[in-house]
XYZ file of C-alpha atoms in Angstrom:
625
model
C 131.443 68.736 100.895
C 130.560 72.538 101.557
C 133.272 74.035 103.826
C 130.559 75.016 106.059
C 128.938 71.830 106.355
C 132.349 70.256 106.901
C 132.957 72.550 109.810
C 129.794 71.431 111.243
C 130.704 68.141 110.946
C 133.974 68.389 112.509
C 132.834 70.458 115.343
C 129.507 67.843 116.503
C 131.901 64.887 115.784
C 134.739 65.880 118.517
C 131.910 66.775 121.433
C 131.733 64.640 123.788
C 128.305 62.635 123.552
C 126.071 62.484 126.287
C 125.045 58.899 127.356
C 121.373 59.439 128.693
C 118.622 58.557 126.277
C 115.005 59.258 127.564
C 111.890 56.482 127.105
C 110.761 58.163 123.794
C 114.951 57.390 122.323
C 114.731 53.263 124.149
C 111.528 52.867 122.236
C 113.029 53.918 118.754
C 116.670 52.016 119.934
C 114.142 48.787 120.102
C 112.705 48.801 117.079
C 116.096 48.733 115.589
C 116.973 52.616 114.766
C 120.337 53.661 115.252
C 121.085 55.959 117.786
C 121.573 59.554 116.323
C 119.158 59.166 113.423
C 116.580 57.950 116.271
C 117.877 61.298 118.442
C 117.101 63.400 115.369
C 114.096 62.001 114.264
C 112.880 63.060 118.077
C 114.360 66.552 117.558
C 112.516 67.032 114.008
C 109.511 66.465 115.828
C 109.937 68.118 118.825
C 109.946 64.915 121.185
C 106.517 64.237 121.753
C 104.968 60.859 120.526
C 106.676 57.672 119.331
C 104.345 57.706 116.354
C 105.240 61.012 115.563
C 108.959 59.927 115.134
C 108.197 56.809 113.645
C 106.236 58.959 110.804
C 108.897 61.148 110.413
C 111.455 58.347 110.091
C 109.040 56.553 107.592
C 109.035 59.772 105.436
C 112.425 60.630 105.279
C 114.218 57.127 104.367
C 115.349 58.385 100.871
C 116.643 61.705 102.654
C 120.300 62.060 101.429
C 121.114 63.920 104.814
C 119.749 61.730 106.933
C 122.703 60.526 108.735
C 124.002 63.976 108.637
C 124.922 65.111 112.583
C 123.864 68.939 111.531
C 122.333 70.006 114.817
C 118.918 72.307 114.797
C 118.656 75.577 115.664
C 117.105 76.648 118.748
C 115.352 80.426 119.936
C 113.587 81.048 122.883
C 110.062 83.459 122.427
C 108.156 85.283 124.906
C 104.737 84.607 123.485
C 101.230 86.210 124.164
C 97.612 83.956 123.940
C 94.434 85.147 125.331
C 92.888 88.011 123.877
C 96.203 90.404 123.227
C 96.646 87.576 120.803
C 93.897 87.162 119.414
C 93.544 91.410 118.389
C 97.359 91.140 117.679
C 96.452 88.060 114.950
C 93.720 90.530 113.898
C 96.011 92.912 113.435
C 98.727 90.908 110.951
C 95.538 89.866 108.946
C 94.018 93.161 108.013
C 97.709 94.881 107.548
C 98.544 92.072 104.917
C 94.904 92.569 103.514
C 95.426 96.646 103.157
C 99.319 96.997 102.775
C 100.616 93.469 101.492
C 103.073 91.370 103.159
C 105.830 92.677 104.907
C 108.577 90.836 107.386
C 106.594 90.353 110.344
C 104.153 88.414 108.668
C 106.848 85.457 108.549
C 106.555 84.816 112.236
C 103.873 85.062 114.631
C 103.486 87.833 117.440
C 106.091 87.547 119.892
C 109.132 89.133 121.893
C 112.488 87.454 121.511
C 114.154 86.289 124.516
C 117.429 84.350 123.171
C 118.280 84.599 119.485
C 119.024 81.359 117.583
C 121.668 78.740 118.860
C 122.684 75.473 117.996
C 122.386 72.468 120.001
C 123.263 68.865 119.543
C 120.216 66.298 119.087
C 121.088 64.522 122.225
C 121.238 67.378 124.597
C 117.792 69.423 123.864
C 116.253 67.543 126.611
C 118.903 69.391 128.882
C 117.109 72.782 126.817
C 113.445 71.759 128.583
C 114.939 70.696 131.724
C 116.472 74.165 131.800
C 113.844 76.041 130.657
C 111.432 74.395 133.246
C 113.650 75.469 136.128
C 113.865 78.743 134.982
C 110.587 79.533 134.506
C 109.420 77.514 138.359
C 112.147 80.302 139.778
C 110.912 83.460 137.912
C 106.812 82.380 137.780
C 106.809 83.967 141.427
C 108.294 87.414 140.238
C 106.823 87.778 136.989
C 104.210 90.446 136.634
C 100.677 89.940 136.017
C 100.725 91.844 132.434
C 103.302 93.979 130.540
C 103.236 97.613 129.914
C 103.707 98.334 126.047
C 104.173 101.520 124.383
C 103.385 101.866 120.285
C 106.505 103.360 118.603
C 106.828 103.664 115.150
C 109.548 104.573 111.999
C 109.115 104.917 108.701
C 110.363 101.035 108.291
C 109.633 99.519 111.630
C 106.306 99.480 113.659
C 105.815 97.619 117.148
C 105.447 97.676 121.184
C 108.392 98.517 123.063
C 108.212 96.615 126.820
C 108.373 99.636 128.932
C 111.046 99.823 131.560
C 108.893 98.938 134.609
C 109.051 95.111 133.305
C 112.277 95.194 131.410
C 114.443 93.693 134.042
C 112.053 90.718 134.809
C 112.149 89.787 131.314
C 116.506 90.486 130.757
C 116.851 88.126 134.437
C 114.937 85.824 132.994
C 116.357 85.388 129.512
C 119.728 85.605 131.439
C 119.145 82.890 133.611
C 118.449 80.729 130.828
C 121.110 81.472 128.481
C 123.565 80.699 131.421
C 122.568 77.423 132.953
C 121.546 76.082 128.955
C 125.293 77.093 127.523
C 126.876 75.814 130.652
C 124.476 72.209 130.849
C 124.135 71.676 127.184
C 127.695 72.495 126.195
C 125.747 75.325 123.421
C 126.403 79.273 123.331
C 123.568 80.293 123.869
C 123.174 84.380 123.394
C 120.345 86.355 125.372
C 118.234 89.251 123.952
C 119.932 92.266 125.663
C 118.784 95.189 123.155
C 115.312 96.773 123.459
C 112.767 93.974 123.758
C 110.052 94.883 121.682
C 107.326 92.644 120.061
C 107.111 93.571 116.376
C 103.959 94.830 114.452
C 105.416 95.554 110.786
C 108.682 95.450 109.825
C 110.430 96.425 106.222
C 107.305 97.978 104.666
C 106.943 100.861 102.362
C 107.371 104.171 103.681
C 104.123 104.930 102.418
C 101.647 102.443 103.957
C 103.310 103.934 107.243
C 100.102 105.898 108.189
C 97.790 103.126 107.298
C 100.043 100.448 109.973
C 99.917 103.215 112.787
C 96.006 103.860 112.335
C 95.291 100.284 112.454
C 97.741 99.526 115.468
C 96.442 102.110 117.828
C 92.858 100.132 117.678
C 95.270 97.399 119.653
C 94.496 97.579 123.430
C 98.066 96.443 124.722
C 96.427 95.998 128.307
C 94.101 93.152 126.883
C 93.913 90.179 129.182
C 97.330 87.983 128.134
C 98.457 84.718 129.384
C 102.491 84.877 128.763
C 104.475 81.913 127.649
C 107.853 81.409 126.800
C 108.332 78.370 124.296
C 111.260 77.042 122.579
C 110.897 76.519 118.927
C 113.646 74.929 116.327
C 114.298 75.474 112.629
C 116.833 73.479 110.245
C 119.935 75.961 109.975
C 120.606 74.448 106.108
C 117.255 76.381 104.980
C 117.914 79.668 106.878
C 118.282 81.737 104.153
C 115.506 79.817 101.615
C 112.138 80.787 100.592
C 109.226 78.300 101.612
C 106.384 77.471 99.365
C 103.319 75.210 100.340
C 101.995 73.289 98.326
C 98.640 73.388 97.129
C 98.065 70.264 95.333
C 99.205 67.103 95.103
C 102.237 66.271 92.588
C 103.070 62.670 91.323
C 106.223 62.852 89.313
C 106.608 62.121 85.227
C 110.407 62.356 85.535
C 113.277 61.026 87.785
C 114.376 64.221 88.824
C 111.164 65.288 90.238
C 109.640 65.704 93.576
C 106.617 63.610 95.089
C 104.684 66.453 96.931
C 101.192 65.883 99.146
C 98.623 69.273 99.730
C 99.969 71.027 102.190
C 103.934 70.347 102.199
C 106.367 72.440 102.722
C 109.349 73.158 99.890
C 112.342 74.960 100.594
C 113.455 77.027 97.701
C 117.258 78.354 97.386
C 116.211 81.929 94.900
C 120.469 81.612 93.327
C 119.623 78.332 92.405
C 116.891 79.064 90.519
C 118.324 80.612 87.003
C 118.534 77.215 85.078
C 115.428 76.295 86.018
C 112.879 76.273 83.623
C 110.017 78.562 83.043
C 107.426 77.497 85.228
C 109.403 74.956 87.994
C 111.179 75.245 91.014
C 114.066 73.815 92.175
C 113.299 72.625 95.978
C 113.913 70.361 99.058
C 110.927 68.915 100.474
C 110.505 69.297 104.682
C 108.261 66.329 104.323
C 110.923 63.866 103.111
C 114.114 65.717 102.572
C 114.325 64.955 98.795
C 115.229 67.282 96.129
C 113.387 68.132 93.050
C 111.970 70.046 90.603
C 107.939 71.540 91.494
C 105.531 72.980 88.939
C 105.618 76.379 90.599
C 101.985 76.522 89.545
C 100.945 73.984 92.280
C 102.228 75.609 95.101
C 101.885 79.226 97.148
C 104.558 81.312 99.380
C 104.439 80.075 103.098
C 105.607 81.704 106.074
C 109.215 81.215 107.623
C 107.718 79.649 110.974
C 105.675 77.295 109.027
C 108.293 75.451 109.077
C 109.499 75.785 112.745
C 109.185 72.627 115.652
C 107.836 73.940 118.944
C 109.060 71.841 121.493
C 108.216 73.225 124.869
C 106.683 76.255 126.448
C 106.559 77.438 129.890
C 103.446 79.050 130.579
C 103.513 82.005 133.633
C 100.197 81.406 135.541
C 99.339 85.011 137.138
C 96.378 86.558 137.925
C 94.801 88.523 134.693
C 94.458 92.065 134.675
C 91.109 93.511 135.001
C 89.031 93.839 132.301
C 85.646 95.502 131.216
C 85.047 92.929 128.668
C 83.602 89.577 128.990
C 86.194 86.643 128.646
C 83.823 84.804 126.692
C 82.757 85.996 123.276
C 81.022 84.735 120.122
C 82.794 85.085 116.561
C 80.882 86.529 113.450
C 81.771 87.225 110.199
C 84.004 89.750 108.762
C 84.468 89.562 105.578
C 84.147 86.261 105.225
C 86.482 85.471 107.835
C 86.041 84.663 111.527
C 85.859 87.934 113.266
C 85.578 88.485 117.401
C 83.551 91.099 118.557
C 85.861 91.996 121.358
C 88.351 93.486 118.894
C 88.134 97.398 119.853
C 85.543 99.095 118.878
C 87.599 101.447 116.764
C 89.000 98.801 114.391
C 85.411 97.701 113.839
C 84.376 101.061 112.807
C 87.501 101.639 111.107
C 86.511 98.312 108.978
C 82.973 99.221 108.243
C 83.780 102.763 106.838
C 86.322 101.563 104.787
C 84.066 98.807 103.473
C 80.991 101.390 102.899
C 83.572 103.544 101.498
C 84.920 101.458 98.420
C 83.428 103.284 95.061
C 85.304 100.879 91.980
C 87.590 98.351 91.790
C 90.139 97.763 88.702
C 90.484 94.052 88.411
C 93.508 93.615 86.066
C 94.218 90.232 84.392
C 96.506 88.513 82.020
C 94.823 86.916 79.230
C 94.045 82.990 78.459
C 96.158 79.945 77.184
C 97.732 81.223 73.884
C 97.993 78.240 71.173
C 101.633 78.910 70.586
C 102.104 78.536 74.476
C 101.323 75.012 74.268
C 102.529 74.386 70.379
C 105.059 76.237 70.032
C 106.058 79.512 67.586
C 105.406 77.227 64.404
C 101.490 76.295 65.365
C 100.224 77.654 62.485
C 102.292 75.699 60.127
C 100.750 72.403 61.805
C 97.346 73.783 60.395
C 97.740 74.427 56.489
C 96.971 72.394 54.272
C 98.661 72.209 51.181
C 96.538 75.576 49.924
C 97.153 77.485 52.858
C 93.651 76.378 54.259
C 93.526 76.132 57.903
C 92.638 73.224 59.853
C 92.208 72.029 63.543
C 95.440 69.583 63.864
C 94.630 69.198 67.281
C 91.678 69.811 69.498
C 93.172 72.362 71.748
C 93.274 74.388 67.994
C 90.106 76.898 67.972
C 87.930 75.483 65.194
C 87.864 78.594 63.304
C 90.071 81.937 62.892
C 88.545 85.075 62.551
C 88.899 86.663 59.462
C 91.550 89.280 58.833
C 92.069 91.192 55.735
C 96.347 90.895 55.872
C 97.874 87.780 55.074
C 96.779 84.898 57.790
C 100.803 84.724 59.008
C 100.257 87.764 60.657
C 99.024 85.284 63.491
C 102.335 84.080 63.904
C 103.202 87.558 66.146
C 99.173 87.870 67.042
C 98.101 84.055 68.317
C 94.538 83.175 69.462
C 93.360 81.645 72.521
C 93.332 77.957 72.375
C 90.592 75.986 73.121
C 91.582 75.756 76.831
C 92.324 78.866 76.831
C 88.919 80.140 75.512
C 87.177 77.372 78.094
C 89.357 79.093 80.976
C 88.277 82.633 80.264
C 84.907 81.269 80.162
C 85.272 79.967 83.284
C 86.411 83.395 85.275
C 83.382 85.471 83.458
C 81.296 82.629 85.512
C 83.144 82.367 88.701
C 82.711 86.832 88.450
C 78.729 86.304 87.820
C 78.753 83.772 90.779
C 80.121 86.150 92.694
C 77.613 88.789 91.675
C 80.329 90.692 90.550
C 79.373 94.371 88.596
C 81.447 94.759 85.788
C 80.704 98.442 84.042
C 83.495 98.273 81.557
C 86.390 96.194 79.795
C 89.271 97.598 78.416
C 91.545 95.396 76.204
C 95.018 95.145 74.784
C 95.107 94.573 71.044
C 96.630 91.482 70.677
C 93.595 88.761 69.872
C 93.930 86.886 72.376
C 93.538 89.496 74.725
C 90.377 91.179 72.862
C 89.232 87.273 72.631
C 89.628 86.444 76.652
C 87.814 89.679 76.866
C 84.297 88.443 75.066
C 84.544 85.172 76.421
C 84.411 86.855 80.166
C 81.444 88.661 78.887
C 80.259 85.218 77.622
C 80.208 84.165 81.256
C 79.151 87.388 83.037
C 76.174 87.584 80.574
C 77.374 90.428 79.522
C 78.661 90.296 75.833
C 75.082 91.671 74.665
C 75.499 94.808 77.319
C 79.046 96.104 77.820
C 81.086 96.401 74.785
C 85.440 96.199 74.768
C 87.197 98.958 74.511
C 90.201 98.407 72.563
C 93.227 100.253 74.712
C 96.892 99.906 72.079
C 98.468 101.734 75.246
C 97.878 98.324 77.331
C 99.905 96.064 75.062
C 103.312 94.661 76.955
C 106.815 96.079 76.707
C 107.580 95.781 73.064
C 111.101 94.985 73.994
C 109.471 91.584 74.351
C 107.706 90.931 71.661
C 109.703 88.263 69.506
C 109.701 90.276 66.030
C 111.137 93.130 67.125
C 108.394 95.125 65.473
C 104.634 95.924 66.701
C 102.735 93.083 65.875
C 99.826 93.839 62.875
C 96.934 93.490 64.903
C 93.160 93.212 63.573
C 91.553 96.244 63.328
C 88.410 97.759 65.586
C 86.257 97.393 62.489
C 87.470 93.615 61.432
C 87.628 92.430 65.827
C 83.691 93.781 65.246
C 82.782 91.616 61.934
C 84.595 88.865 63.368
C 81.502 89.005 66.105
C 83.273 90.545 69.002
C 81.602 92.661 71.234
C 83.815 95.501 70.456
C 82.899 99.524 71.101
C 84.031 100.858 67.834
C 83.286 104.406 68.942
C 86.091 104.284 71.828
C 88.962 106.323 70.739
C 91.901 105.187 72.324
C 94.459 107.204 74.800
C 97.728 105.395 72.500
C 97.466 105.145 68.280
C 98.966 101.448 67.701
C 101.175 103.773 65.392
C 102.247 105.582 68.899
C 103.712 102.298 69.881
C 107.788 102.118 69.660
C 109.235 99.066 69.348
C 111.842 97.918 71.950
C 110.973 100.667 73.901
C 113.118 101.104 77.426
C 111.868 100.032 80.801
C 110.781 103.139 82.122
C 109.639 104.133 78.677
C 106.890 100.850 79.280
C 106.442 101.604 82.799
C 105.695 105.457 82.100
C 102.926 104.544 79.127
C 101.684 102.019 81.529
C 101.192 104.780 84.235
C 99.354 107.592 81.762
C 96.813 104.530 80.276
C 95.731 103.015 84.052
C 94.938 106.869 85.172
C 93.421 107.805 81.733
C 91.412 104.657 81.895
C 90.212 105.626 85.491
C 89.864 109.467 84.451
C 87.255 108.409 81.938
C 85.293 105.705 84.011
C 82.642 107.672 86.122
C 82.730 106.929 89.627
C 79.096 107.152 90.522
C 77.827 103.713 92.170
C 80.214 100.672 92.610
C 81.352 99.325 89.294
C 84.522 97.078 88.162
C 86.403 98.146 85.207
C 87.805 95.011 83.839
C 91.189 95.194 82.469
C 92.782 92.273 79.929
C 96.103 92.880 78.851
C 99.306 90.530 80.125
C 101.612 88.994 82.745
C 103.501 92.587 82.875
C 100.254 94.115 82.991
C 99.409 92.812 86.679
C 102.499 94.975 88.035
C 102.915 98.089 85.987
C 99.690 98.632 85.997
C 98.592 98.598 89.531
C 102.056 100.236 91.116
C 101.394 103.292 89.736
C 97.342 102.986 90.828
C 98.366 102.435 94.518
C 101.700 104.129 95.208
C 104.159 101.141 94.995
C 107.953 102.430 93.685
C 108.951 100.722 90.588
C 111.487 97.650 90.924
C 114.120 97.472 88.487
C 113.765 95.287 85.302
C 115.357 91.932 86.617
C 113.091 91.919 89.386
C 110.221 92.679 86.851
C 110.957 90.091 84.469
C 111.808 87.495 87.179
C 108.027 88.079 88.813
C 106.369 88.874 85.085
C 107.466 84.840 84.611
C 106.058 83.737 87.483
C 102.206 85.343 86.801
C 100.038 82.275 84.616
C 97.614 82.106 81.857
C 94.546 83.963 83.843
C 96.690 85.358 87.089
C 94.767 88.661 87.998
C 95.060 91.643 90.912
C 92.035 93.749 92.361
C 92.507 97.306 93.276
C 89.372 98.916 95.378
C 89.427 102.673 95.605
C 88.593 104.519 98.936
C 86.303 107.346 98.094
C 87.330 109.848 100.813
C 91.082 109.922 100.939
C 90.568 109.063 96.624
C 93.439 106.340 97.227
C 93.405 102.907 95.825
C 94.485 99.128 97.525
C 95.098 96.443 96.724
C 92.700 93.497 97.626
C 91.864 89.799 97.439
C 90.564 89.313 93.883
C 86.693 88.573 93.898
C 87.345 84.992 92.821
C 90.259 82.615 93.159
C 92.936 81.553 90.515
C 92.824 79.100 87.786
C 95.308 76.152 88.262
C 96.260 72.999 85.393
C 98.600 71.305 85.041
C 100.630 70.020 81.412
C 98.640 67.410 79.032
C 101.435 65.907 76.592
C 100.101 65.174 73.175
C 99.188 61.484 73.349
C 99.787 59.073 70.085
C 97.831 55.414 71.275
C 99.736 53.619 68.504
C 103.345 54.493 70.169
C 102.129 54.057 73.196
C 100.170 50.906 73.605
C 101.126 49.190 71.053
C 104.592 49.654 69.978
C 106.076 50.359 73.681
């Protein structure tokens, strides 16, 4: 046992237990739970039905820590609804759309009255009690809106409470931190500093401007409802990332995890190194069971995804006048819902910037690669005895293009498979769908790049119109590839009798004989830099075009940094996230015509997800097993 979970242990164990159960705990007692997995089947659920409990009981009877006496942690938020809410949700969607994610986007708006505290399962009912008597004594005092004043730093942006209202909100948060530490035998620690309810927090430097513009279209006098709600999180997954997941997951293997759409997975990032390419290593909040998770079939969540409200005191005063109607219809914006009453400026900020776009760069890693899915020696499985090749397997393409070199070459230069080929089929047609405009396609000069490329064009329509350009300076950091050496690739001339739509007039920015192998990081990063703005240099920006960019997983990063500002992350961090990016992944990148500045955007269609197909032998299977 951890020393820290033994502490834990030894410090619930010798408190003295309170003897009052409520009618929600006699119910569970009567069907025959015991006592403290009933209490903390209540607390995981924030006490409010029996069925509720009973579910969460049902899931988690092959949780290892379910008799575990590990209390929850508890925090107590000053929260706004209404309007200032709704233009403050507004806000957190269009910063993540134009800047990324940064740390406020892990919780929802709110100011933070009492940081987190632990309290035993059979004493959060004390918690409500408490927080109910507060709030009766302070709903008399508490004013009818509160002043907030923008301030902003090059890593934190927010409202500060101004000092009219301060001391309301420190009595109050005061009041409660004394009579809940002194009733439900916790420590619980008020918010004394500067109470302040967070816009942006941890973002980089230069998306500073961008925040600030789009937080001074918030009206912090919008009508606001304030409530003050407790809310609970597991202290064991404090520090761990959360994915969702996106499909459902039945396990082939023992030490694998049964996951439903939509559950949660908490993911420890040091325990992650052994893990192969491809899975995660997780705990599900559903059940409590550990196990590996095609990474694949899930998406990062948000920290309070996870969190249990339990109870919230809501301060009825009178709402502060407003010129605005309290009622209004939502439209449209961008395909998501969009109110009307959001000031006036944000919706002019949002149309000019939307008039404004010129070209996008949509970047993308290339299809299924045969030797992804058979392994380095694929192209022994398909000679014959001559050195003919053959289809072994359907997922084989039926055919390899002709090359003038010896046909080993396509040991370091594999084709798409058949998938793979189907798949980039597949994204050209989700684009035309779309109604996408793509004016030009650049290529790395590995095949299966150049071939993901005219099967795109297959499905745009396209592969009679726009012809590849055939970019050397786009091919990944050499240091990776396996031979050590550049790779012979097919030439411009063979790529065009082989019947790809190939532009053999392009003359390209970086000679494959310009190529060093095991070049350094910054070496990479630096050619990746001079090809994206030479590639952009020679597109003309009249009229709103894509230029279409196939190259690979490191591609999607060192690529678009340089296009839209971002600092460069050392190579760990680039290789870790380079693993993560599948067969297809792809980033968009609009550019805003008047301040001739790129972001980074919502690709036009959404990502390609599969999952593993084992080769299948029916003799093994059905009859000899």
């Amino acid at each position: 046992m951890a020393v820290a979970e033994a502490q834990l242990y030894a410090k619930v164990s010798n408190k003295h237990r309170s003897k009052s159960t409520s009618a929600l705990l006699e119910s569970l007692l009567a069907k025959g739970f015991p006592a403290h997995i009933a209490q903390k089947a209540l607390v995981a659920t924030g006490q409010k039905t029996i069925e509720d409990a009973a579910k969460w009981l049902h899931s988690h009877c092959n949780d290892p820590s379910l008799d575990d006496p590990i209390p929850q942690e508890y925090a107590l938020y000053l929260c706004p609804t209404g309007r200032l809410n709704n233009r403050l949700q507004e806000f957190w969607k269009e910063s993540k759309r134009q800047c990324g994610k940064n740390r406020a986007h892990e919780v929802f708006p709110h100011i933070t009255l009492c940081d987190f505290f632990t309290c035993e399962d059979q004493k959060v009912e004390i918690l409500y009690d408490t927080l109910k008597r507060v709030g009766d004594i302070f709903s008399q005092c508490f004013p009818t809106y509160i002043s907030l004043t923008l301030h902003a730093s090059p890593s934190y942006l927010g409202f500060f409470i101004d000092d009219i209202h301060i001391n309301v909100l420190r009595d109050f948060a005061l009041a409660f931190s004394s009579e809940a530490s002194a009733m439900a035998d916790c420590h619980v620690k008020p918010c004394l500093k500067q109470f302040h309810l967070t816009l942006a927090h941890k973002f980089y430097p230069h998306h500073q401007k961008t925040l600030e513009q789009l937080a001074k279209c918030i009206n912090p006098e919008e009508p606001c409802q304030w409530v003050a709600a407790l809310y609970s999180r597991d202290m064991r997954f404090v520090h761990y990332q959360r994915l969702r997941a996106l499909f459902q997951y039945k396990p082939q293997n023992i030490d694998e995890l049964m996951i439903n759409a939509g559950d949660f997975i908490y993911v420890d990032p040091t325990h992650q190194c052994d893990v192969g390419e491809g899975w995660v290593l997780g705990t599900s909040h559903r059940t409590g069971c550990r196990g590996f998770v095609p990474e694949n079939y899930t998406e990062k969540a948000h920290e309070s995804d996870t969190w249990v409200k339990h109870r919230e005191y809501v301060f009825v005063t009178a709402s502060r006048p407003s010129t605005q109607t309290e009622k209004e219809p939502n439209v449209k914006l961008n395909g998501e819902a969009h109110n009307p009453g959001m000031s006036r400026s944000v919706t002019n900020t949002l149309s000019f910037q939307n008039a404004a776009l010129r070209r996008g760069a949509l970047v993308m890693r290339h299809g299924e690669r045969v030797d992804q899915v058979f392994g380095k020696s694929w192209l022994q499985q398909c000679l014959t005895a001559d050195g003919k090749y053959y289809r072994a397997d359907l997922n084989f393409p039926s055919a390899l293009p002709k090359r003038k070199d010896s046909m080993k070459q396509f040991e370091c230069d594999p084709p798409l498979s058949c998938c793979g080929i189907f798949q980039s089929r597949l994204i050209g047609e989700a684009l035309l769908d779309q109604e996408v405009m793509v004016t030009y396609v650049y290529s790395s000069p590995a095949l299966r790049c150049v071939q993901t490329a005219q099967h795109i064009l297959q499905g745009l329509k396209l592969n009679q119109k726009v012809k590849i350009r055939v970019e050397p300076g786009l091919l990944e950091w050499t240091k990776w590839e396996a031979s050590k050496v550049i790779p012979n690739f097919m030439t411009v001339a063979e790529l065009a009798e082989a019947s790809y739509s190939i532009d053999t007039g392009y003359r390209s920015n970086f000679p494959i004989s310009s190529l060093v192998p095991s070049e350094s990081y910054e070496d990479y990063l630096s050619r990746s830099a001079v090809v994206i703005k030479q590639i952009i240099t020679a597109c003309p920006s009249k009229g709103k075009g894509v230029i279409l960019i196939v190259g690979h997983g490191s591609s999607l990063a060192s690529l678009t940094w340089p296009l839209i500002g971002l600092p460069n992350r050392n190579s760990s961090d680039f290789a870790q996230m380079v693993r993560k990016i599948p067969s297809l992944g792809m980033c968009f990148c609009e550019e805003l015509k008047d301040e001739n500045k790129w972001q980074m955007v919502n690709p036009p269609v959404k990502t390609l997800t599969h999952g593993a197909n084992a080769a299948f032998n029916w003799r093994n299977t059905i009859l000899e097993d």
